[in-house]
Coordinates of C-alpha atoms (C1' of nucleotides) in Angstrom, one line a residue:
Chain A
M1 CA -76.6 -50.0 -9.1
Y2 CA -72.9 -49.6 -9.0
C3 CA -70.7 -46.7 -10.0
G4 CA -67.0 -46.9 -11.0
S5 CA -64.0 -45.5 -9.3
G6 CA -64.6 -42.0 -10.7
G7 CA -67.6 -41.2 -8.6
Q8 CA -66.1 -40.9 -5.2
T9 CA -64.5 -38.0 -3.8
G10 CA -64.1 -35.6 -0.8
Q11 CA -64.9 -38.4 1.3
Y12 CA -62.9 -39.6 4.4
Q13 CA -59.3 -40.7 3.7
F14 CA -58.0 -44.1 5.1
D15 CA -55.3 -42.3 6.7
R16 CA -54.0 -45.3 8.6
L17 CA -55.4 -48.7 9.0
T18 CA -54.5 -50.3 12.4
R19 CA -54.9 -53.7 13.0
T20 CA -55.3 -54.0 16.9
G21 CA -55.9 -57.9 16.8
A22 CA -56.1 -60.6 14.4
T23 CA -57.6 -63.5 16.4
T24 CA -59.6 -65.8 14.3
V25 CA -63.0 -66.5 15.9
G26 CA -63.8 -69.6 17.6
R27 CA -63.5 -72.8 15.7
L28 CA -59.7 -73.3 15.9
D29 CA -58.9 -71.7 19.2
Q30 CA -58.8 -73.7 22.3
P31 CA -60.6 -71.8 25.0
A32 CA -58.3 -71.6 28.1
W33 CA -61.1 -72.5 30.4
R34 CA -61.8 -75.8 29.0
A35 CA -58.1 -77.0 30.2
A36 CA -58.9 -75.6 33.6
E37 CA -62.2 -76.8 34.6
E38 CA -62.3 -74.0 36.9
A39 CA -64.3 -73.6 40.1
A40 CA -67.4 -71.5 40.0
T41 CA -67.3 -68.1 41.3
V42 CA -69.9 -67.8 44.2
I43 CA -72.9 -65.8 43.9
D44 CA -73.9 -64.3 47.1
K45 CA -77.7 -63.9 47.0
S46 CA -77.8 -62.1 50.4
S47 CA -75.5 -59.2 49.2
G48 CA -78.2 -57.2 47.5
V49 CA -76.4 -57.2 44.2
P50 CA -78.4 -58.9 41.6
A51 CA -77.3 -62.4 40.8
Y52 CA -77.2 -61.6 37.2
R53 CA -74.8 -58.6 38.0
Q54 CA -72.5 -60.8 40.1
V55 CA -72.3 -63.3 37.0
A56 CA -71.6 -60.5 34.8
T57 CA -68.8 -59.2 37.0
A58 CA -67.3 -62.5 37.3
I59 CA -67.3 -63.1 33.5
R60 CA -66.0 -59.7 32.8
A61 CA -63.2 -60.3 35.1
K62 CA -62.2 -63.4 33.4
I63 CA -62.2 -61.6 30.2
D64 CA -60.0 -58.7 31.6
S65 CA -57.6 -61.4 33.1
G66 CA -57.4 -63.1 29.8
E67 CA -59.0 -66.5 30.8
Y68 CA -61.5 -65.6 28.3
A69 CA -59.5 -64.6 25.3
P70 CA -60.8 -62.4 22.5
G71 CA -62.3 -64.6 19.8
T72 CA -62.7 -67.6 21.9
P73 CA -66.2 -68.9 23.2
I74 CA -67.1 -68.7 26.8
P75 CA -68.8 -71.9 28.5
S76 CA -72.4 -72.4 27.1
E77 CA -75.2 -70.9 28.8
R78 CA -76.3 -74.3 30.3
V79 CA -72.9 -75.0 31.6
L80 CA -72.8 -71.4 33.2
V81 CA -76.2 -72.4 34.9
D82 CA -74.3 -75.3 36.5
Q83 CA -71.4 -73.2 37.6
Y84 CA -73.1 -70.4 39.0
G85 CA -76.1 -72.2 40.5
V86 CA -78.7 -69.7 38.9
S87 CA -81.3 -70.3 36.4
R88 CA -80.6 -70.1 32.7
P89 CA -82.6 -66.7 32.2
T90 CA -80.4 -65.3 35.0
I91 CA -77.4 -66.3 33.0
R92 CA -78.8 -64.8 30.0
D93 CA -79.4 -61.6 31.6
A94 CA -75.8 -61.5 32.5
I95 CA -74.8 -62.5 29.1
A96 CA -77.2 -59.7 27.7
L97 CA -75.4 -57.0 29.8
L98 CA -72.1 -57.9 28.5
R99 CA -73.3 -57.9 25.0
Q100 CA -74.8 -54.5 25.6
E101 CA -71.3 -53.5 26.7
G102 CA -69.9 -54.9 23.6
A103 CA -67.8 -57.2 25.4
L104 CA -69.5 -60.4 24.1
I105 CA -71.0 -61.4 20.8
A106 CA -73.5 -64.2 20.6
E107 CA -73.8 -66.4 17.6
H108 CA -76.9 -68.5 17.3
G109 CA -76.2 -72.4 17.1
R110 CA -72.3 -71.5 17.8
G111 CA -71.8 -70.2 21.2
V112 CA -71.1 -66.7 22.9
F113 CA -67.6 -65.3 22.1
V114 CA -65.4 -62.7 23.8
R115 CA -65.5 -59.8 21.3
P116 CA -62.4 -60.1 19.1
R117 CA -60.4 -56.7 18.8
T118 CA -61.6 -55.1 15.6
T119 CA -59.8 -53.2 13.0
V120 CA -60.1 -49.7 13.4
V121 CA -59.9 -47.5 10.5
R122 CA -58.9 -44.1 11.4
L123 CA -60.3 -41.3 9.2
S124 CA -58.2 -38.2 8.8
R125 CA -59.6 -34.9 7.8
S126 CA -56.4 -33.5 6.8
R127 CA -56.8 -34.4 3.2
L128 CA -60.0 -32.8 2.5
S129 CA -57.9 -29.8 1.1
R130 CA -58.1 -28.7 -2.4
E131 CA -54.9 -30.4 -3.6
A132 CA -55.7 -33.5 -1.9
R133 CA -59.1 -33.7 -3.3
S134 CA -57.6 -33.2 -6.9
A135 CA -54.7 -35.2 -6.5
N136 CA -56.6 -38.5 -5.3
R137 CA -59.2 -40.6 -7.2
G138 CA -61.6 -40.8 -4.5
A139 CA -61.0 -41.3 -0.8
F140 CA -62.9 -44.7 -0.2
L141 CA -62.0 -46.5 -3.4
G142 CA -58.5 -44.9 -3.6
D143 CA -57.1 -45.9 -0.2
A144 CA -59.0 -49.1 -0.2
T145 CA -56.4 -51.2 -2.1
A146 CA -53.5 -49.7 0.5
G147 CA -55.7 -50.8 3.4
G148 CA -55.9 -54.3 1.9
F149 CA -59.8 -54.5 1.3
T150 CA -62.0 -54.7 -1.6
P151 CA -64.1 -51.6 -2.0
S152 CA -67.5 -51.4 -3.6
T153 CA -70.3 -48.7 -3.5
T154 CA -73.8 -48.5 -4.1
M155 CA -75.0 -45.0 -5.3
K156 CA -78.5 -43.9 -5.8
V157 CA -79.4 -40.3 -7.1
R158 CA -82.9 -38.8 -6.6
F159 CA -84.4 -35.6 -6.3
D160 CA -86.6 -34.5 -3.1
P161 CA -87.9 -31.4 -1.6
A162 CA -85.8 -30.3 1.3
D163 CA -87.0 -31.3 4.8
E164 CA -86.7 -28.6 7.4
R165 CA -83.6 -29.6 8.8
T166 CA -81.8 -29.8 5.5
A167 CA -83.3 -26.4 4.4
E168 CA -81.8 -24.8 7.7
L169 CA -78.6 -26.2 7.0
L170 CA -78.3 -25.3 3.4
G171 CA -80.0 -21.8 4.0
I172 CA -82.7 -22.4 1.6
D173 CA -86.6 -22.8 1.8
A174 CA -88.0 -26.1 3.0
G175 CA -89.6 -27.7 0.2
E176 CA -87.2 -26.4 -2.4
E177 CA -85.9 -29.3 -4.5
V178 CA -82.4 -30.8 -3.5
T179 CA -80.3 -33.6 -5.3
V180 CA -80.0 -36.4 -2.9
R181 CA -76.9 -38.8 -3.5
D182 CA -77.4 -41.7 -1.4
R183 CA -74.4 -44.1 -0.9
V184 CA -73.4 -47.2 0.9
M185 CA -69.9 -47.9 1.1
R186 CA -68.5 -51.6 1.5
A187 CA -65.3 -53.2 2.4
D188 CA -65.0 -56.7 1.4
G189 CA -68.8 -56.7 1.0
L190 CA -69.6 -55.6 4.3
A191 CA -71.2 -52.1 4.6
V192 CA -69.0 -49.9 6.6
M193 CA -70.6 -46.3 6.0
I194 CA -73.8 -44.8 4.8
A195 CA -73.5 -41.4 3.3
V196 CA -76.4 -39.2 2.1
S197 CA -75.3 -36.0 0.3
R198 CA -77.9 -33.3 -0.4
L199 CA -77.2 -30.2 -2.6
P200 CA -79.8 -27.5 -3.8
R201 CA -80.9 -28.3 -7.3
S202 CA -80.3 -24.8 -8.2
V203 CA -76.5 -25.5 -7.5
T204 CA -76.4 -29.0 -9.4
R205 CA -78.6 -28.4 -12.1
G206 CA -76.7 -29.1 -15.5
T207 CA -73.7 -30.9 -13.9
A208 CA -72.6 -34.2 -13.5
I209 CA -73.8 -34.1 -9.8
E210 CA -77.2 -35.2 -10.8
V211 CA -76.0 -38.4 -12.4
V212 CA -74.5 -41.4 -10.5
D213 CA -71.0 -40.9 -11.9
T214 CA -69.6 -37.5 -11.3
G215 CA -66.5 -38.1 -13.1
P216 CA -62.7 -37.3 -12.1
G217 CA -62.5 -35.4 -8.8
G218 CA -66.2 -36.1 -8.0
A219 CA -69.0 -33.9 -6.8
Y220 CA -66.6 -31.3 -5.2
A221 CA -64.7 -30.7 -8.3
R222 CA -67.9 -30.2 -10.4
L223 CA -69.0 -27.7 -7.9
E224 CA -65.9 -25.9 -8.2
E225 CA -66.1 -25.9 -11.8
S226 CA -69.4 -24.4 -11.9
G227 CA -68.2 -21.4 -9.9
H228 CA -68.9 -22.5 -6.4
R229 CA -65.4 -22.4 -4.9
L230 CA -65.2 -24.2 -1.8
D231 CA -64.3 -22.2 1.3
H232 CA -64.5 -24.6 4.3
F233 CA -66.3 -27.4 5.9
E234 CA -68.0 -27.9 8.9
E235 CA -68.4 -31.5 10.5
I236 CA -71.0 -32.0 13.3
V237 CA -70.1 -35.2 15.3
S238 CA -72.6 -37.1 17.5
A239 CA -73.1 -40.9 18.6
R240 CA -76.3 -42.8 19.2
M241 CA -77.6 -46.4 19.0
P242 CA -78.5 -47.5 15.5
T243 CA -81.9 -47.3 14.3
P244 CA -83.4 -50.8 13.1
E245 CA -82.9 -49.6 9.4
E246 CA -79.2 -48.5 10.0
A247 CA -78.6 -51.8 12.1
S248 CA -79.8 -53.7 9.0
I249 CA -77.5 -52.2 6.9
L250 CA -74.3 -51.8 8.8
Q251 CA -75.0 -54.9 10.9
P252 CA -73.0 -53.8 13.7
S253 CA -72.5 -56.1 16.6
S254 CA -75.0 -55.8 19.1
G255 CA -74.2 -53.0 21.7
V256 CA -72.1 -50.9 19.2
P257 CA -73.2 -47.3 18.4
V258 CA -72.9 -45.5 15.5
I259 CA -71.0 -42.4 14.7
R260 CA -72.9 -40.0 12.9
V261 CA -71.1 -36.9 11.1
T262 CA -73.0 -34.2 9.2
R263 CA -70.6 -32.3 7.0
V264 CA -71.8 -29.0 5.7
A265 CA -69.7 -27.5 2.7
Y266 CA -69.7 -23.9 2.2
A267 CA -68.6 -21.8 -0.8
A268 CA -67.6 -18.2 -0.3
D269 CA -71.1 -17.2 0.4
R270 CA -73.4 -20.0 0.9
A271 CA -73.7 -23.6 2.0
V272 CA -73.7 -26.0 -0.9
E273 CA -73.8 -29.4 0.4
V274 CA -75.0 -31.2 3.4
N275 CA -73.5 -34.9 3.9
D276 CA -74.9 -37.2 6.6
M277 CA -72.4 -40.0 7.2
T278 CA -73.3 -43.0 9.4
M279 CA -70.7 -45.6 10.5
A280 CA -70.3 -48.4 12.8
G281 CA -68.7 -47.1 16.0
D282 CA -66.5 -50.0 16.6
R283 CA -64.7 -49.6 13.2
Y284 CA -64.1 -45.9 12.9
E285 CA -62.1 -43.3 14.6
L286 CA -62.0 -39.7 13.2
I287 CA -59.1 -37.5 13.5
Y288 CA -59.1 -33.8 13.4
H289 CA -56.4 -31.3 13.1
I290 CA -56.7 -27.9 14.9
P291 CA -54.3 -25.2 14.5
A292 CA -53.3 -23.4 17.7
D293 CA -53.9 -19.9 16.3
Chain B
M1 CA -61.6 -31.6 46.3
Y2 CA -62.9 -28.8 44.2
C3 CA -61.3 -26.1 42.3
G4 CA -62.3 -22.4 41.5
S5 CA -63.0 -20.9 38.2
G6 CA -59.4 -20.1 37.4
G7 CA -58.4 -23.7 36.9
Q8 CA -60.2 -24.4 33.6
T9 CA -59.1 -23.6 30.3
G10 CA -58.5 -24.9 26.8
Q11 CA -61.5 -27.2 27.1
Y12 CA -64.3 -27.4 24.9
Q13 CA -66.4 -24.3 24.4
F14 CA -70.0 -23.9 24.9
D15 CA -70.5 -22.5 21.6
R16 CA -74.3 -22.8 21.4
L17 CA -76.8 -24.3 23.7
T18 CA -79.7 -25.9 22.1
R19 CA -82.8 -26.9 24.1
T20 CA -84.5 -29.2 21.9
G21 CA -87.2 -30.1 24.1
A22 CA -88.5 -29.1 27.5
T23 CA -91.1 -31.7 28.4
T24 CA -91.4 -32.4 32.0
V25 CA -91.3 -36.0 32.8
G26 CA -94.4 -37.8 33.7
R27 CA -96.2 -37.0 36.6
L28 CA -97.8 -33.8 35.3
D29 CA -98.7 -35.1 31.8
Q30 CA -101.7 -37.0 30.8
P31 CA -100.7 -39.7 28.5
A32 CA -102.7 -39.4 25.2
W33 CA -103.1 -43.2 25.4
R34 CA -105.2 -43.0 28.5
A35 CA -108.0 -41.3 26.8
A36 CA -108.1 -43.3 23.9
E37 CA -108.0 -46.7 25.7
E38 CA -106.7 -48.2 22.3
A39 CA -107.1 -51.4 20.7
A40 CA -104.2 -53.8 21.0
T41 CA -102.1 -54.2 18.1
V42 CA -102.4 -58.0 17.1
I43 CA -99.3 -60.0 17.4
D44 CA -99.0 -62.5 14.5
K45 CA -97.5 -65.7 16.2
S46 CA -97.1 -67.5 12.9
S47 CA -95.2 -64.9 11.0
G48 CA -91.9 -65.8 11.9
V49 CA -91.1 -62.5 13.5
P50 CA -90.5 -63.0 17.4
A51 CA -93.4 -61.6 19.6
Y52 CA -91.3 -59.5 21.4
R53 CA -89.9 -57.5 18.3
Q54 CA -93.5 -57.1 17.0
V55 CA -94.7 -55.6 20.3
A56 CA -91.4 -53.3 20.1
T57 CA -92.2 -52.2 16.5
A58 CA -95.9 -51.5 17.6
I59 CA -94.7 -49.4 20.6
R60 CA -92.1 -47.7 18.5
A61 CA -94.7 -46.9 15.8
K62 CA -96.9 -45.2 18.6
I63 CA -93.6 -43.2 19.7
D64 CA -93.1 -42.0 16.2
S65 CA -96.9 -41.1 15.7
G66 CA -96.8 -39.0 18.6
E67 CA -99.4 -41.4 20.5
Y68 CA -96.9 -41.9 23.1
A69 CA -95.4 -38.4 23.5
P70 CA -91.9 -37.7 25.0
G71 CA -91.9 -37.5 28.6
T72 CA -95.1 -39.3 29.2
P73 CA -95.4 -42.8 30.6
I74 CA -96.3 -45.8 28.3
P75 CA -98.9 -48.2 29.8
S76 CA -97.5 -50.5 32.5
E77 CA -96.0 -53.9 31.8
R78 CA -99.1 -55.5 33.3
V79 CA -101.3 -53.6 30.9
L80 CA -99.2 -54.4 27.9
V81 CA -99.4 -58.0 28.8
D82 CA -103.3 -57.7 28.5
Q83 CA -103.1 -55.6 25.4
Y84 CA -100.8 -57.8 23.3
G85 CA -101.7 -61.1 24.9
V86 CA -98.1 -62.2 25.6
S87 CA -96.4 -62.9 28.9
R88 CA -94.7 -60.4 31.0
P89 CA -91.1 -61.4 30.1
T90 CA -92.1 -61.0 26.3
I91 CA -93.4 -57.5 27.1
R92 CA -90.1 -56.8 29.0
D93 CA -88.0 -58.0 26.2
A94 CA -89.7 -55.6 23.9
I95 CA -89.2 -52.7 26.4
A96 CA -85.6 -53.8 26.9
L97 CA -85.0 -53.5 23.0
L98 CA -86.6 -50.0 23.0
R99 CA -84.4 -49.1 25.8
Q100 CA -81.4 -50.2 24.2
E101 CA -82.3 -48.0 21.2
G102 CA -82.6 -45.1 23.6
A103 CA -86.3 -44.7 22.9
L104 CA -87.6 -45.6 26.3
I105 CA -86.4 -45.0 30.0
A106 CA -87.6 -47.1 32.8
E107 CA -88.0 -45.6 36.3
H108 CA -88.2 -48.1 39.2
G109 CA -91.5 -47.7 40.8
R110 CA -92.8 -45.1 38.6
G111 CA -93.1 -46.4 34.9
V112 CA -91.6 -46.5 31.7
F113 CA -91.1 -43.1 29.8
V114 CA -90.7 -42.1 26.2
R115 CA -87.3 -40.5 26.2
P116 CA -87.7 -36.8 26.5
R117 CA -85.7 -34.8 23.9
T118 CA -82.6 -33.9 25.8
T119 CA -80.5 -30.6 25.9
V120 CA -77.9 -31.0 23.3
V121 CA -74.7 -29.1 23.7
R122 CA -72.7 -28.3 20.9
L123 CA -68.9 -27.8 21.5
S124 CA -67.3 -25.8 18.7
R125 CA -63.5 -26.3 18.3
S126 CA -63.0 -22.8 16.7
R127 CA -62.2 -21.3 20.1
L128 CA -59.1 -23.5 21.0
S129 CA -57.2 -20.6 19.1
R130 CA -54.7 -18.7 21.1
E131 CA -56.6 -15.5 21.4
A132 CA -59.6 -17.3 22.4
R133 CA -57.8 -19.3 25.2
S134 CA -56.4 -16.3 26.6
A135 CA -59.7 -14.3 26.4
N136 CA -62.1 -16.4 28.2
R137 CA -61.7 -17.5 31.7
G138 CA -62.0 -21.3 31.1
A139 CA -64.5 -22.7 28.7
F140 CA -66.6 -25.0 31.1
L141 CA -67.2 -22.5 33.8
G142 CA -67.1 -19.3 31.4
D143 CA -70.0 -20.3 29.1
A144 CA -72.0 -22.1 31.9
T145 CA -73.7 -19.0 33.0
A146 CA -74.7 -18.4 29.5
G147 CA -76.0 -21.8 29.0
G148 CA -78.2 -21.4 32.2
F149 CA -76.9 -24.0 34.3
T150 CA -74.7 -24.1 37.3
P151 CA -71.3 -25.7 36.9
S152 CA -69.0 -27.4 39.2
T153 CA -65.8 -29.4 38.7
T154 CA -64.0 -31.9 40.7
M155 CA -60.3 -32.0 39.9
K156 CA -57.6 -34.2 41.4
V157 CA -53.8 -34.1 40.5
R158 CA -51.7 -37.2 40.7
F159 CA -48.3 -38.5 39.5
D160 CA -48.3 -41.7 37.6
P161 CA -45.8 -43.7 35.3
A162 CA -46.8 -43.6 31.9
D163 CA -48.6 -46.6 30.6
E164 CA -47.8 -47.8 26.9
R165 CA -50.3 -45.8 25.0
T166 CA -49.7 -42.5 26.9
A167 CA -45.9 -42.9 26.4
E168 CA -46.6 -43.5 22.6
L169 CA -48.9 -40.6 22.3
L170 CA -46.5 -38.4 24.1
G171 CA -43.4 -39.6 22.5
I172 CA -41.8 -40.5 25.9
D173 CA -40.8 -43.8 27.4
A174 CA -43.1 -46.2 29.1
G175 CA -42.7 -45.7 32.9
E176 CA -41.7 -42.2 32.7
E177 CA -43.5 -40.0 35.2
V178 CA -46.5 -38.0 33.9
T179 CA -48.7 -35.5 35.6
V180 CA -52.3 -36.6 35.6
R181 CA -55.0 -34.0 36.0
D182 CA -58.3 -35.9 36.5
R183 CA -61.4 -34.0 36.2
V184 CA -65.3 -34.4 36.5
M185 CA -67.4 -31.3 35.2
R186 CA -70.9 -31.1 36.4
A187 CA -73.8 -29.0 35.0
D188 CA -76.5 -28.6 37.6
G189 CA -74.8 -31.2 39.9
L190 CA -75.1 -33.8 37.1
A191 CA -71.8 -35.1 35.6
V192 CA -71.5 -34.4 32.0
M193 CA -68.0 -34.9 31.1
I194 CA -64.8 -36.8 32.4
A195 CA -61.5 -35.4 31.2
V196 CA -58.3 -37.0 32.2
S197 CA -55.1 -35.1 31.0
R198 CA -51.7 -36.3 31.1
L199 CA -48.3 -34.2 30.5
P200 CA -44.9 -35.3 31.0
R201 CA -43.5 -34.5 34.4
S202 CA -40.4 -33.0 32.8
V203 CA -42.7 -30.6 31.0
T204 CA -44.8 -29.5 34.1
R205 CA -42.2 -29.6 36.9
G206 CA -42.0 -26.2 38.7
T207 CA -45.1 -24.8 37.0
A208 CA -48.8 -24.5 38.5
I209 CA -49.9 -27.4 36.3
E210 CA -48.9 -29.7 39.0
V211 CA -51.3 -28.1 41.6
V212 CA -55.2 -28.1 41.2
D213 CA -55.4 -24.5 40.4
T214 CA -53.4 -23.6 37.5
G215 CA -54.2 -20.0 37.6
P216 CA -55.6 -17.7 34.9
G217 CA -55.5 -19.0 31.4
G218 CA -55.2 -22.5 32.8
A219 CA -52.8 -25.2 31.8
Y220 CA -52.3 -24.2 28.4
A221 CA -51.2 -20.7 29.5
R222 CA -48.7 -22.2 31.8
L223 CA -47.4 -24.2 29.2
E224 CA -46.7 -21.4 26.8
E225 CA -45.2 -19.4 29.4
S226 CA -42.7 -22.2 30.3
G227 CA -41.3 -22.1 26.6
H228 CA -43.7 -24.7 25.1
R229 CA -45.6 -22.7 22.7
L230 CA -48.4 -24.5 21.3
D231 CA -48.4 -25.4 17.5
H232 CA -51.6 -27.5 17.0
F233 CA -53.9 -30.1 18.5
E234 CA -55.1 -33.4 17.2
E235 CA -58.3 -34.8 18.2
I236 CA -59.2 -38.5 17.7
V237 CA -63.0 -39.0 18.1
S238 CA -64.7 -42.4 18.7
A239 CA -67.7 -43.8 20.4
R240 CA -68.7 -46.9 22.4
M241 CA -71.0 -48.1 25.2
P242 CA -69.8 -46.8 28.6
T243 CA -67.8 -49.1 31.0
P244 CA -69.4 -49.7 34.3
E245 CA -67.3 -47.1 36.0
E246 CA -68.1 -44.4 33.3
A247 CA -71.7 -45.2 33.6
S248 CA -71.7 -44.6 37.3
I249 CA -70.1 -41.3 36.9
L250 CA -71.9 -40.1 33.8
Q251 CA -75.2 -41.9 34.6
P252 CA -76.3 -41.8 31.1
S253 CA -79.6 -43.3 30.2
S254 CA -79.5 -46.9 29.3
G255 CA -78.9 -47.3 25.8
V256 CA -76.9 -44.1 25.4
P257 CA -73.1 -44.4 24.1
V258 CA -70.3 -42.1 25.2
I259 CA -68.2 -40.1 22.8
R260 CA -64.5 -40.4 23.6
V261 CA -62.1 -37.6 22.5
T262 CA -58.6 -37.9 22.7
R263 CA -56.7 -34.6 22.2
V264 CA -53.0 -34.5 21.9
A265 CA -51.6 -31.0 22.1
Y266 CA -48.2 -30.3 20.2
A267 CA -45.5 -27.7 20.9
A268 CA -43.4 -27.1 17.9
D269 CA -41.3 -30.2 18.3
R270 CA -43.0 -32.4 20.7
A271 CA -46.5 -33.6 22.2
V272 CA -47.0 -31.9 25.5
E273 CA -50.4 -33.1 26.6
V274 CA -52.9 -36.0 25.9
N275 CA -56.3 -35.3 27.2
D276 CA -58.9 -38.1 27.3
M277 CA -62.4 -36.9 27.5
T278 CA -65.5 -38.9 27.9
M279 CA -69.0 -37.5 27.5
A280 CA -72.5 -38.7 27.3
G281 CA -73.6 -39.3 23.5
D282 CA -77.0 -37.9 24.1
R283 CA -75.8 -34.7 25.5
Y284 CA -73.0 -33.6 23.2
E285 CA -72.3 -32.9 19.5
L286 CA -68.9 -31.7 18.4
I287 CA -68.1 -29.2 15.8
Y288 CA -65.2 -29.3 13.8
H289 CA -64.1 -26.5 11.2
I290 CA -62.1 -27.5 8.3
P291 CA -60.7 -25.0 5.7
A292 CA -61.0 -26.0 2.0
D293 CA -57.2 -25.5 1.6
Chain C
dC1 C1' -77.4 -85.9 15.4
dA2 C1' -76.2 -83.3 19.7
dG3 C1' -75.2 -78.7 21.4
dT4 C1' -75.7 -74.2 20.9
dG5 C1' -78.5 -69.8 21.4
dG6 C1' -83.5 -67.6 20.7
dT7 C1' -87.9 -67.2 22.3
dC8 C1' -91.8 -67.8 25.4
dT9 C1' -94.6 -69.0 29.6
dA10 C1' -96.9 -68.7 34.2
dG11 C1' -96.0 -67.7 37.9
dA12 C1' -93.3 -65.7 42.3
dC13 C1' -91.2 -62.2 45.4
dC14 C1' -88.7 -57.9 45.9
dA15 C1' -87.8 -52.6 45.8
dC16 C1' -89.3 -48.6 44.8
dT17 C1' -92.8 -44.6 44.3
dC18 C1' -96.4 -42.1 45.7
dA19 C1' -101.0 -40.9 47.2
Chain D
dG1 C1' -101.3 -50.0 50.4
dA2 C1' -101.8 -50.1 45.6
dG3 C1' -99.2 -50.1 41.6
dT4 C1' -94.8 -50.0 39.4
dG5 C1' -90.6 -51.9 37.5
dG6 C1' -86.6 -55.6 38.9
dT7 C1' -85.2 -60.1 39.6
dC8 C1' -85.8 -64.9 39.4
dT9 C1' -87.3 -69.7 38.6
dA10 C1' -88.0 -74.3 36.2
dG11 C1' -89.4 -75.7 32.8
dA12 C1' -90.8 -75.8 27.1
dC13 C1' -90.0 -75.6 22.3
dC14 C1' -87.6 -73.5 18.2
dA15 C1' -83.7 -72.3 14.8
dC16 C1' -79.3 -72.6 13.9
dT17 C1' -74.4 -74.8 13.6
dG18 C1' -71.3 -78.2 12.8
dA19 C1' -69.4 -83.1 13.3

DNA sequence: CAGTGGTCTAGACCACTCA
DNA sequence: GAGTGGTCTAGACCACTGA
């Protein structure tokens, strides 16, 4: 089910959108190496360095030098077999290594491409302030038009017993009922963020937080209306490789980690929300502002 | 060259050290599967799901269920070949997938182990404040003893022309000379963080910032003494897979991303330092405190 | 349709670990 | 020296893309 523009708030702000590269992938670009018909880099089998690593190093050098340009295909595996004089599995090992590093992207039936520089979205935390929260109509949907992409959001609400971690973060007993707001944010149809928000049911009962559309100002506004004036937020940031489930939703290029942010919102005397956000690591940067005193 | 305890400050604080697991690897533990001599999970070759993925799913399930416990070895590749009735390369593909997810760790000549739960260090930003900076003797070395590990630091100082990115962040011209403080922090001999700090030479000239040992309170104290009172910091957080160079220093387990933090320190009217920090993603969590208004 | 990457086999030999 | 993972070969067939 989809929710309208009123349902979002207190999310990250699209503070600035940086397009660090705008290369179209493949089909139109002429790879530079096709003109050059270059000599193969020689693989030294007695050097002790595995052949597939030597091949990877050679390809990496050509990417760095610009001979293989972002967005263009590298020679096919069978061509590389001839160029380097090793078997196809060895070539594939080299490519696998570079894919793991995030330098190459394989597309079945099309070719292997130098990863195009991606559009990086910078999320600033400065606008989590009360004024900013009330002023804008919801971070994700609000700034989307400015960023030039079409936003959409899938939202589900359910009620679950709190697991151990949630209970600890919220300062409640495990098993106590929590309201779970499960969200997938998309830009131009592509999932860019998963956000799972959990609040004690004792806090949300009788408020619009228990339905999909929380109304203007979003969940945080409803919290403050119902007597839970927000005092501060805490964010825990970590990074890891995506689980298969996350990978199926976010579809990150292979070799790209996810950034995990757990935000805990505190009212004066208690934690009122824990929000677990997962985003593709190559599409986001988080910006934090820290006063010197 | 090594520097003493006086040279560190303004770095992350070891706010809390969480040992989430203390399993010894391998040799002493009896893997549970050895007792059970389990029946092989059947691979359905007509399902359309690649065999190596089916094997990976089966192994992942055994890890999740606890049948393969953290720190213990899984059956050898040749044994798995028999169990699942596929070739060794196929088994290796399955293991490669799980290594990429960070679930397994291979050790040459010893076996493949379920990744032990690692010690996570939580870095809180709350103590970047002026009082905290002057109160403690340097974050990394100071809190190390509390965390129960032996810290060491390698530090080099050099002077370079500013590259384009540094120049933009510092608000100077590209090519202008900057003081580069290059640091590797180790816990019990293991590198856990790389930090490269760059300051305009015009700011550091004549101060202890240009030598390895900056003295009590560290570089930030010297900055404030020389008239650059710090106003605020900005941190940009991102995640990606390590470059080969980073991997050789940090030696993260395969399949573990690095967390990248770029901190810019601002005096009243100008940026005075940009500090690029790189840490192994499985060993760190960053904590940020954000006021509600 | 030809060309691409994806999957898989049945071997081989090497480097490393540990009893 | 036995067992482990690491590397490598020379094939095979499949699924997908695009002219």
